[in-house]
């Protein structure tokens, strides 16, 4: 188990049960319903990026030859793209 959303209604976990690789799931605490948030058929989720206010996952990183980010939150994705663009302009990769 990775933790709970701030509202306590959702639990987040990494699991490879019924899958080939580790994936990110959300579990509704009230009824146990599972929602798949991120998976890759071959590679494990190796990192989860959290919203510091809500404790909801914003992105995951898969453990491929090079880290592959998958954005789960559009606002976070826009921020990440802006930061990457600024780093590229400054010559930092």
XYZ file of N, CA and C in Angstrom:
279
model
N 0.836 -1.171 0.000
C 0.000 0.000 0.000
C 0.890 1.247 0.000
N 0.518 2.211 -0.847
C 1.277 3.459 -0.921
C 0.750 4.521 0.021
N -0.578 4.544 0.216
C -1.157 5.544 1.092
C -2.577 5.881 0.700
N -3.116 6.885 1.386
C -4.499 7.310 1.205
C -4.553 8.725 0.670
N -5.619 9.022 -0.074
C -5.907 10.405 -0.437
C -6.211 11.157 0.856
N -6.044 12.469 0.843
C -6.270 13.264 2.063
C -7.680 13.090 2.620
N -8.671 12.872 1.732
C -10.048 12.717 2.216
C -10.305 11.353 2.844
N -9.348 10.432 2.763
C -9.481 9.117 3.373
C -10.380 8.162 2.615
N -10.926 8.587 1.499
C -11.868 7.749 0.766
C -11.238 6.807 -0.240
N -9.969 7.039 -0.568
C -9.297 6.217 -1.572
C -7.932 5.788 -1.067
N -7.638 4.521 -1.269
C -6.334 3.940 -0.943
C -5.622 3.657 -2.260
N -4.337 3.953 -2.330
C -3.554 3.706 -3.540
C -2.551 2.598 -3.264
N -2.404 1.697 -4.243
C -1.457 0.607 -4.068
C -0.845 0.206 -5.387
N 0.329 -0.416 -5.289
C 1.001 -1.014 -6.431
C 0.804 -2.515 -6.325
N 0.450 -3.148 -7.446
C 0.193 -4.583 -7.422
C 0.451 -5.187 -8.795
N 0.918 -6.431 -8.792
C 1.046 -7.189 -10.035
C 0.075 -8.368 -10.043
N -0.859 -8.407 -9.102
C -1.862 -9.472 -9.078
C -2.691 -9.384 -10.353
N -2.832 -10.508 -11.038
C -3.570 -10.600 -12.301
C -2.967 -9.729 -13.394
N -1.666 -9.465 -13.310
C -0.975 -8.651 -14.316
C 0.453 -9.150 -14.461
N 1.095 -8.792 -15.557
C 2.477 -9.176 -15.805
C 3.469 -8.265 -15.086
N 3.076 -7.020 -14.858
C 3.979 -6.038 -14.256
C 3.237 -5.250 -13.176
N 4.006 -4.589 -12.314
C 3.425 -3.793 -11.237
C 2.691 -2.602 -11.830
N 1.481 -2.363 -11.371
C 0.643 -1.267 -11.849
C 0.085 -0.491 -10.675
N -0.452 0.691 -10.930
C -1.015 1.552 -9.894
C -2.527 1.407 -9.880
N -3.074 1.135 -8.706
C -4.509 0.988 -8.515
C -5.005 1.939 -7.441
N -6.267 2.352 -7.597
C -6.972 3.109 -6.563
C -8.075 2.197 -6.043
N -8.230 2.146 -4.730
C -9.264 1.312 -4.113
C -10.185 2.204 -3.303
N -11.478 2.138 -3.622
C -12.488 2.884 -2.869
C -12.626 2.217 -1.498
N -12.361 2.953 -0.451
C -12.368 2.398 0.904
C -13.762 1.919 1.307
N -14.802 2.603 0.879
C -16.167 2.269 1.280
C -16.657 0.962 0.679
N -16.344 0.722 -0.608
C -16.914 -0.468 -1.250
C -15.885 -1.434 -1.820
N -14.605 -1.103 -1.739
C -13.550 -1.997 -2.217
C -13.351 -2.003 -3.720
N -14.086 -1.165 -4.439
C -13.961 -1.130 -5.895
C -12.574 -0.657 -6.292
N -11.936 -1.408 -7.209
C -10.596 -1.077 -7.675
C -10.664 -0.373 -9.027
N -9.838 0.650 -9.189
C -9.726 1.367 -10.455
C -8.270 1.353 -10.877
N -8.016 0.891 -12.090
C -6.668 0.893 -12.631
C -6.313 2.302 -13.074
N -5.218 2.843 -12.545
C -4.792 4.199 -12.884
C -3.663 4.215 -13.902
N -2.750 3.255 -13.830
C -1.609 3.223 -14.752
C -1.028 1.820 -14.809
N -0.731 1.390 -16.048
C -0.069 0.095 -16.216
C 0.666 0.059 -17.536
N 1.633 -0.824 -17.604
C 2.352 -1.137 -18.822
C 2.355 -2.662 -18.905
N 2.194 -3.231 -20.090
C 2.122 -4.695 -20.164
C 3.421 -5.407 -19.797
N 4.546 -4.687 -19.819
C 5.844 -5.313 -19.573
C 6.583 -4.720 -18.375
N 6.517 -3.400 -18.207
C 7.361 -2.711 -17.227
C 6.595 -2.292 -15.979
N 7.303 -2.331 -14.844
C 6.729 -1.961 -13.551
C 6.640 -0.456 -13.371
N 5.646 -0.024 -12.598
C 5.635 1.347 -12.085
C 6.750 1.411 -11.048
N 7.666 2.369 -11.204
C 8.765 2.466 -10.232
C 8.657 3.693 -9.348
N 7.806 4.677 -9.742
C 7.676 5.892 -8.948
C 6.304 6.503 -9.185
N 5.741 7.080 -8.134
C 4.474 7.795 -8.236
C 4.704 9.218 -7.742
N 4.256 10.187 -8.535
C 4.348 11.602 -8.159
C 2.988 12.019 -7.609
N 2.966 12.602 -6.405
C 1.725 12.909 -5.684
C 1.424 14.398 -5.645
N 0.146 14.739 -5.670
C -0.274 16.108 -5.390
C -0.090 16.312 -3.892
N 0.690 17.303 -3.470
C 0.962 17.473 -2.046
C -0.262 17.883 -1.225
N -1.238 18.497 -1.869
C -2.444 18.924 -1.136
C -3.463 17.790 -0.988
N -3.709 17.063 -2.068
C -4.773 16.050 -2.055
C -4.271 14.634 -1.842
N -2.979 14.412 -2.044
C -2.360 13.072 -2.010
C -2.968 12.161 -3.080
N -3.309 12.742 -4.235
C -3.803 11.997 -5.391
C -2.648 11.878 -6.382
N -2.451 10.713 -6.997
C -1.358 10.556 -7.957
C -1.515 11.491 -9.155
N -0.409 12.146 -9.535
C -0.400 13.048 -10.687
C 0.336 12.453 -11.876
N 1.277 11.547 -11.619
C 2.046 10.916 -12.684
C 2.720 9.667 -12.131
N 3.078 8.788 -13.039
C 3.870 7.610 -12.670
C 5.067 7.528 -13.611
N 6.083 6.820 -13.146
C 7.265 6.568 -13.961
C 7.399 5.060 -14.086
N 7.545 4.589 -15.338
C 7.745 3.163 -15.579
C 9.234 2.865 -15.685
N 9.634 1.701 -15.198
C 11.034 1.286 -15.135
C 11.481 0.669 -16.455
N 11.516 1.460 -17.506
C 11.990 0.995 -18.815
C 13.482 1.294 -18.921
N 14.068 1.044 -20.090
C 15.494 1.347 -20.276
C 15.784 2.797 -19.910
N 14.868 3.680 -20.287
C 14.885 5.076 -19.845
C 13.570 5.307 -19.147
N 13.591 6.056 -18.090
C 12.357 6.312 -17.331
C 11.305 6.925 -18.247
N 10.109 6.360 -18.246
C 8.999 6.888 -19.039
C 7.921 7.417 -18.107
N 7.668 8.722 -18.216
C 6.639 9.366 -17.403
C 5.290 9.233 -18.084
N 4.273 8.917 -17.303
C 2.887 8.922 -17.772
C 2.129 9.861 -16.847
N 1.581 10.914 -17.427
C 0.889 11.936 -16.656
C -0.560 11.526 -16.434
N -1.022 11.632 -15.189
C -2.394 11.298 -14.822
C -3.245 12.538 -14.591
N -2.600 13.681 -14.419
C -3.277 14.942 -14.116
C -2.859 15.986 -15.158
N -3.834 16.552 -15.877
C -3.541 17.490 -16.961
C -2.763 18.715 -16.505
N -3.120 19.283 -15.376
C -2.416 20.469 -14.875
C -0.955 20.150 -14.584
N -0.718 19.018 -13.959
C 0.643 18.582 -13.684
C 1.397 18.390 -14.997
N 0.738 17.817 -16.004
C 1.362 17.600 -17.304
C 1.784 18.895 -17.965
N 0.932 19.917 -17.875
C 1.282 21.227 -18.443
C 2.483 21.822 -17.716
N 2.499 21.707 -16.388
C 3.629 22.222 -15.607
C 4.918 21.484 -15.969
N 4.836 20.183 -16.095
C 6.006 19.371 -16.435
C 6.534 19.743 -17.819
N 5.640 19.925 -18.783
C 6.053 20.309 -20.138
C 6.729 21.679 -20.131
N 6.187 22.622 -19.355
C 6.776 23.958 -19.269
C 8.179 23.892 -18.669
N 8.339 23.121 -17.614
C 9.647 23.002 -16.967
C 10.648 22.351 -17.913
N 10.228 21.300 -18.610
C 11.134 20.643 -19.568
C 11.546 21.603 -20.678
N 10.598 22.404 -21.177
C 10.904 23.370 -22.238
C 11.898 24.413 -21.745
N 11.710 24.904 -20.525
C 12.632 25.900 -19.968
C 14.022 25.309 -19.770
N 14.096 24.062 -19.331
C 15.387 23.415 -19.168
C 16.078 23.226 -20.507
N 15.309 22.838 -21.528
C 15.894 22.656 -22.862
C 16.429 23.971 -23.408
N 15.716 25.073 -23.185
C 16.174 26.384 -23.652
C 17.456 26.805 -22.961
N 17.609 26.393 -21.710
C 18.807 26.791 -20.973
C 19.975 25.824 -21.202
N 19.723 24.767 -22.006
C 20.773 23.814 -22.301
C 20.925 22.706 -21.282
N 19.990 22.632 -20.340
C 20.006 21.579 -19.322
C 19.006 20.512 -19.742
N 19.456 19.277 -19.843
C 18.538 18.185 -20.202
C 18.339 17.246 -19.063
